[in-house]
Amino acid sequence: MSALWDILLTASFWAAAIRIASPLIFATMGELICERAGVLNLGIEGIMVIGAFSGWMAVYMGAGLWGGVVTAMLAGMLFGLLHATLTVPFGLSQHVVGLGVTLLATSTSYFAYRLILPEVTSPPRIEPFQPYEIPYLSEIPLLGPALFSQTPLTYAAFACAALVALVLYRTPLGLALRAAGESPAAVAAQGLSVTGLRMGAVIVGSGLMAVGGAFLTLSAFSSFFFEMVNGRGWICIALVVFGAWRPGKAVLGALLFAAFDALQIRLQQTPIGQVVPYQMFLMAPYILSILALIVMSRRAEVPAALMVPYRKGER
Amino acid sequence: MSADYGAQETVLRLTGITRRFGATLANDAIDLTLKRGEVLALLGENGAGKTTLMNILFGQYAADSGTVEVFGKPLPPGNPAAALSAGLGMVHQHFTLADNLTVLDNILLGTVPLWRAGFGRAAARARVLTLSRDFGLAVDPEARVGDLSVGERQRVEILKALYRDVRILILDEPTAVLTPQESDALFATLRSAVAGGLSVIFISHKLHEVMAASSRVLVLRHGRVVGQVATAGTTREALAAMMVGAELRKATVTPGTPGPVLLQLRGVHTSKDAAGKDDRIGGLRGIDLALRGGQITGIAGVSGNGQAALSDLLSGLLAPQAGTLDLGGTAQGQWSPRRALTAGIGRIPEDRHKTGTIAEFTLTENVILERYAEAPFARAGVMDWAAARRVTDDLIRRFDVRCEGPDGVIRLLSGGNMQKLILGRVLDTAPRIILANQPVRGLDIGAISYVHGQLVAARDAGAAVLLISEDLDEIMELSDIIHVMSEGRLSPPFARGSMTAAQIGLWMAGQGFDEGATDAA
């Protein structure tokens, strides 16, 4: 028990949790925007891969780090455009299109990697984002090193969540977006374009997912590996449900999951880790997430028109 | 007063509107004009093309040919935004509201440019409150739409239009979902709106409403204009003849011959209804009811007083918490929808779209929903679709269901045809007890008299019919025995003709119950 407290009371543990949460927050916000407008985007896993790859490759080829972020976002938006075109105006199955986009984006990344770096055995490294200590705030004991000594991209993740919440709940655009996910007929009756709103949401949301992927190569690690996204996209799908489609609660969910993840790594080093196989620790965040999901999401209000294609003039 | 003011000014002109759906000609060269400050009733049976015409006007569909002019300017086809900005507002038959958003959010949606940073919510809220006071449309702007009653939702729809400064308001069968009291309130609202310079198109198939609310009537039949008259210069009978194309024979219902008691409730208490929606009254509170074969037993009352719980109880969706449910003299211990079906209870549910049918299934699949696992539809666990289709074909013919065939999706049927198919599905099993919950709500007069005729025929064949309806005329015309329902309680039985509408009205308001059962009636 004391080992647990020792971990929980260190700044490095909380710093790690926030670092692990950052890519999840970007991608969860992206997915949340899509689902709030009525489109389930299962392309998220692949879009994170293409974001991780393209951002890293842009920096490797000489772009700045922010140039890498923008490149990743544009690549994500491109795949978002593909997803949106197939699911919104064509009204195809969102599940099938989403899985297809994931497979396509993932294999495109791997293919491009091999094409550009045919002879390479271990991927080249780049110089990633460095932690930026916010003046004064970073000097607060415990909180300072945990919260205010992160990389700029982490600060951006939290700013992004705040912006998404602001737009969704405080602007006409956000209202129209939410209405498109609740009752497309109501949106159309008020003279707004359901197609435009949904496509816009999917494209922008996919851009954010790709930035979440790019966080892995530009901020967390300094290189691109196959399988590096490793199911984070699927976790984000669950986080949206966990957060009951609300940005604030989704961020809390991401932090909770990340804290479990950071904890299990540290618990492996303690005496408990000598007896329990490490695979059990790897499983722990997922098991705890499932439990939290069951507890939290039973009363969640699903957007009423989620996964319902809208066809104009249909009786 | 407003009829004279600016009576010359034509605010809306439709010319030669034609629209096909597949093989059906929904609108055939329709001309229509609307003048300022008048209420034009668009009258016609279900499927006459009223809704299609209005959807074209409002830009939901594009017409195949024809033009629309609003205030002298042509309207681009298929563009709801253009229709809105031209001053047209439509309240659809099926509301276009988002349930999870507040009233204010629903009203504001699309009224502010999307790229603006904020709403000015406080000012908007004040304006909504002013409008709702001026037009007598009481509703709380911060309420979640999903929590409102149907009547309140309709007020939100009208407020939505008024908030946009509409000058032409189109109401598509606005009373189909309203209680009589709510309908009266709506007509009062329309009168004050018209006095304020608004022009209204009122789509309906209910003659007494058209007579009460309109100044001019345009009658449609099979997609064509068949007549145009001033309301003051016509009668209900003349309009009915125009609408259905022949003089309507009014069925007189002869009293039934009472048979044995087939179902008896004694002191039944229940929880709220199965869906948990109707929890204002919290279920049935000690109900005594005997259903006899050969009789129609009518339940009068304003909906939301326990009708849903009673209906769910007979459907098997809800079991008594106290009291007994006897079927043919045997008390039922276990109670489930399956047991209700095997006991010979045929069910016509209140909401034919939600609980009566599965929208995306074919007619055939919907017909066998309650019997799919029995012969001849399933043999040794394998479906015999040919047999199912034969039965469906037979029902379509016998019950005059207008459709493309047994393999069409049921969602595409009009309300009347869907109800005829449900009726056929129920009667085909020769049920001993028929639960008919609001069986004619939203139907046109042709379909209403058909459904009523079939229920009476089933009664004469010995079935016990339980008719639940908000329409007191319907209850008094058909029922051999009338009970009144109020706040989860049931009045004693009244024989046909023993009560006036006014007396029943007092029971509806809950008066007789308080004097105790002994000296009631």
PDB file of N, CA and C in Angstrom, chain B residues 9-15 30-36 38-42 53 69 200-201 216 218 225 228:
ATOM      1  N   GLU B   9     -54.518  41.422 -51.866  1.00  0.00           N
ATOM      2  CA  GLU B   9     -53.115  41.072 -52.033  1.00  0.00           C
ATOM      3  C   GLU B   9     -52.881  39.557 -51.982  1.00  0.00           C
ATOM      4  N   THR B  10     -52.343  39.039 -53.072  1.00  0.00           N
ATOM      5  CA  THR B  10     -52.007  37.618 -53.100  1.00  0.00           C
ATOM      6  C   THR B  10     -50.589  37.451 -52.559  1.00  0.00           C
ATOM      7  N   VAL B  11     -50.445  36.668 -51.495  1.00  0.00           N
ATOM      8  CA  VAL B  11     -49.112  36.522 -50.915  1.00  0.00           C
ATOM      9  C   VAL B  11     -48.404  35.288 -51.443  1.00  0.00           C
ATOM     10  N   LEU B  12     -49.198  34.348 -51.953  1.00  0.00           N
ATOM     11  CA  LEU B  12     -48.589  33.096 -52.400  1.00  0.00           C
ATOM     12  C   LEU B  12     -49.346  32.565 -53.605  1.00  0.00           C
ATOM     13  N   ARG B  13     -48.604  32.141 -54.620  1.00  0.00           N
ATOM     14  CA  ARG B  13     -49.251  31.592 -55.813  1.00  0.00           C
ATOM     15  C   ARG B  13     -48.472  30.363 -56.284  1.00  0.00           C
ATOM     16  N   LEU B  14     -49.158  29.216 -56.310  1.00  0.00           N
ATOM     17  CA  LEU B  14     -48.562  28.004 -56.879  1.00  0.00           C
ATOM     18  C   LEU B  14     -49.215  27.770 -58.236  1.00  0.00           C
ATOM     19  N   THR B  15     -48.408  27.462 -59.247  1.00  0.00           N
ATOM     20  CA  THR B  15     -48.960  27.261 -60.581  1.00  0.00           C
ATOM     21  C   THR B  15     -48.487  25.939 -61.161  1.00  0.00           C
ATOM     22  N   ILE B  30     -51.303  21.285 -59.843  1.00  0.00           N
ATOM     23  CA  ILE B  30     -52.081  21.970 -58.812  1.00  0.00           C
ATOM     24  C   ILE B  30     -51.843  23.476 -58.858  1.00  0.00           C
ATOM     25  N   ASP B  31     -52.933  24.249 -58.856  1.00  0.00           N
ATOM     26  CA  ASP B  31     -52.863  25.705 -58.730  1.00  0.00           C
ATOM     27  C   ASP B  31     -53.431  26.088 -57.370  1.00  0.00           C
ATOM     28  N   LEU B  32     -52.790  27.056 -56.733  1.00  0.00           N
ATOM     29  CA  LEU B  32     -53.272  27.491 -55.422  1.00  0.00           C
ATOM     30  C   LEU B  32     -52.862  28.944 -55.214  1.00  0.00           C
ATOM     31  N   THR B  33     -53.788  29.747 -54.667  1.00  0.00           N
ATOM     32  CA  THR B  33     -53.410  31.108 -54.280  1.00  0.00           C
ATOM     33  C   THR B  33     -53.809  31.335 -52.832  1.00  0.00           C
ATOM     34  N   LEU B  34     -53.017  32.162 -52.159  1.00  0.00           N
ATOM     35  CA  LEU B  34     -53.299  32.488 -50.767  1.00  0.00           C
ATOM     36  C   LEU B  34     -53.260  33.993 -50.642  1.00  0.00           C
ATOM     37  N   LYS B  35     -54.316  34.563 -49.984  1.00  0.00           N
ATOM     38  CA  LYS B  35     -54.352  36.005 -49.816  1.00  0.00           C
ATOM     39  C   LYS B  35     -53.950  36.367 -48.392  1.00  0.00           C
ATOM     40  N   ARG B  36     -53.551  37.632 -48.228  1.00  0.00           N
ATOM     41  CA  ARG B  36     -53.113  38.075 -46.913  1.00  0.00           C
ATOM     42  C   ARG B  36     -54.244  37.975 -45.886  1.00  0.00           C
ATOM     43  N   GLU B  38     -55.781  35.443 -44.551  1.00  0.00           N
ATOM     44  CA  GLU B  38     -56.808  34.400 -44.589  1.00  0.00           C
ATOM     45  C   GLU B  38     -56.235  33.068 -44.116  1.00  0.00           C
ATOM     46  N   VAL B  39     -57.154  32.210 -43.666  1.00  0.00           N
ATOM     47  CA  VAL B  39     -56.781  30.829 -43.347  1.00  0.00           C
ATOM     48  C   VAL B  39     -57.343  29.956 -44.451  1.00  0.00           C
ATOM     49  N   LEU B  40     -56.462  29.406 -45.251  1.00  0.00           N
ATOM     50  CA  LEU B  40     -56.889  28.526 -46.334  1.00  0.00           C
ATOM     51  C   LEU B  40     -56.749  27.091 -45.835  1.00  0.00           C
ATOM     52  N   ALA B  41     -57.863  26.366 -45.847  1.00  0.00           N
ATOM     53  CA  ALA B  41     -57.784  24.961 -45.457  1.00  0.00           C
ATOM     54  C   ALA B  41     -57.505  24.131 -46.691  1.00  0.00           C
ATOM     55  N   LEU B  42     -56.555  23.220 -46.567  1.00  0.00           N
ATOM     56  CA  LEU B  42     -56.246  22.291 -47.647  1.00  0.00           C
ATOM     57  C   LEU B  42     -56.803  20.955 -47.192  1.00  0.00           C
ATOM     58  N   LEU B  53     -47.492  18.505 -51.540  1.00  0.00           N
ATOM     59  CA  LEU B  53     -47.592  19.863 -52.075  1.00  0.00           C
ATOM     60  C   LEU B  53     -46.889  20.860 -51.144  1.00  0.00           C
ATOM     61  N   GLU B  69     -44.598  31.236 -56.375  1.00  0.00           N
ATOM     62  CA  GLU B  69     -44.304  32.658 -56.221  1.00  0.00           C
ATOM     63  C   GLU B  69     -44.709  33.106 -54.831  1.00  0.00           C
ATOM     64  N   VAL B 200     -52.340  31.886 -43.332  1.00  0.00           N
ATOM     65  CA  VAL B 200     -52.160  30.521 -42.847  1.00  0.00           C
ATOM     66  C   VAL B 200     -52.711  29.517 -43.853  1.00  0.00           C
ATOM     67  N   ILE B 201     -51.940  28.453 -44.086  1.00  0.00           N
ATOM     68  CA  ILE B 201     -52.486  27.291 -44.793  1.00  0.00           C
ATOM     69  C   ILE B 201     -52.611  26.178 -43.767  1.00  0.00           C
ATOM     70  N   ARG B 216     -61.431  29.796 -46.259  1.00  0.00           N
ATOM     71  CA  ARG B 216     -61.606  29.281 -47.616  1.00  0.00           C
ATOM     72  C   ARG B 216     -61.083  27.852 -47.616  1.00  0.00           C
ATOM     73  N   LEU B 218     -59.722  24.512 -50.019  1.00  0.00           N
ATOM     74  CA  LEU B 218     -59.291  23.942 -51.293  1.00  0.00           C
ATOM     75  C   LEU B 218     -59.276  22.429 -51.087  1.00  0.00           C
ATOM     76  N   VAL B 225     -56.778  19.221 -57.727  1.00  0.00           N
ATOM     77  CA  VAL B 225     -57.726  20.120 -57.066  1.00  0.00           C
ATOM     78  C   VAL B 225     -59.121  19.775 -57.577  1.00  0.00           C
ATOM     79  N   GLN B 228     -63.000  24.358 -54.797  1.00  0.00           N
ATOM     80  CA  GLN B 228     -62.500  25.495 -54.058  1.00  0.00           C
ATOM     81  C   GLN B 228     -63.701  26.331 -53.631  1.00  0.00           C
TER      82      GLN B 228
END
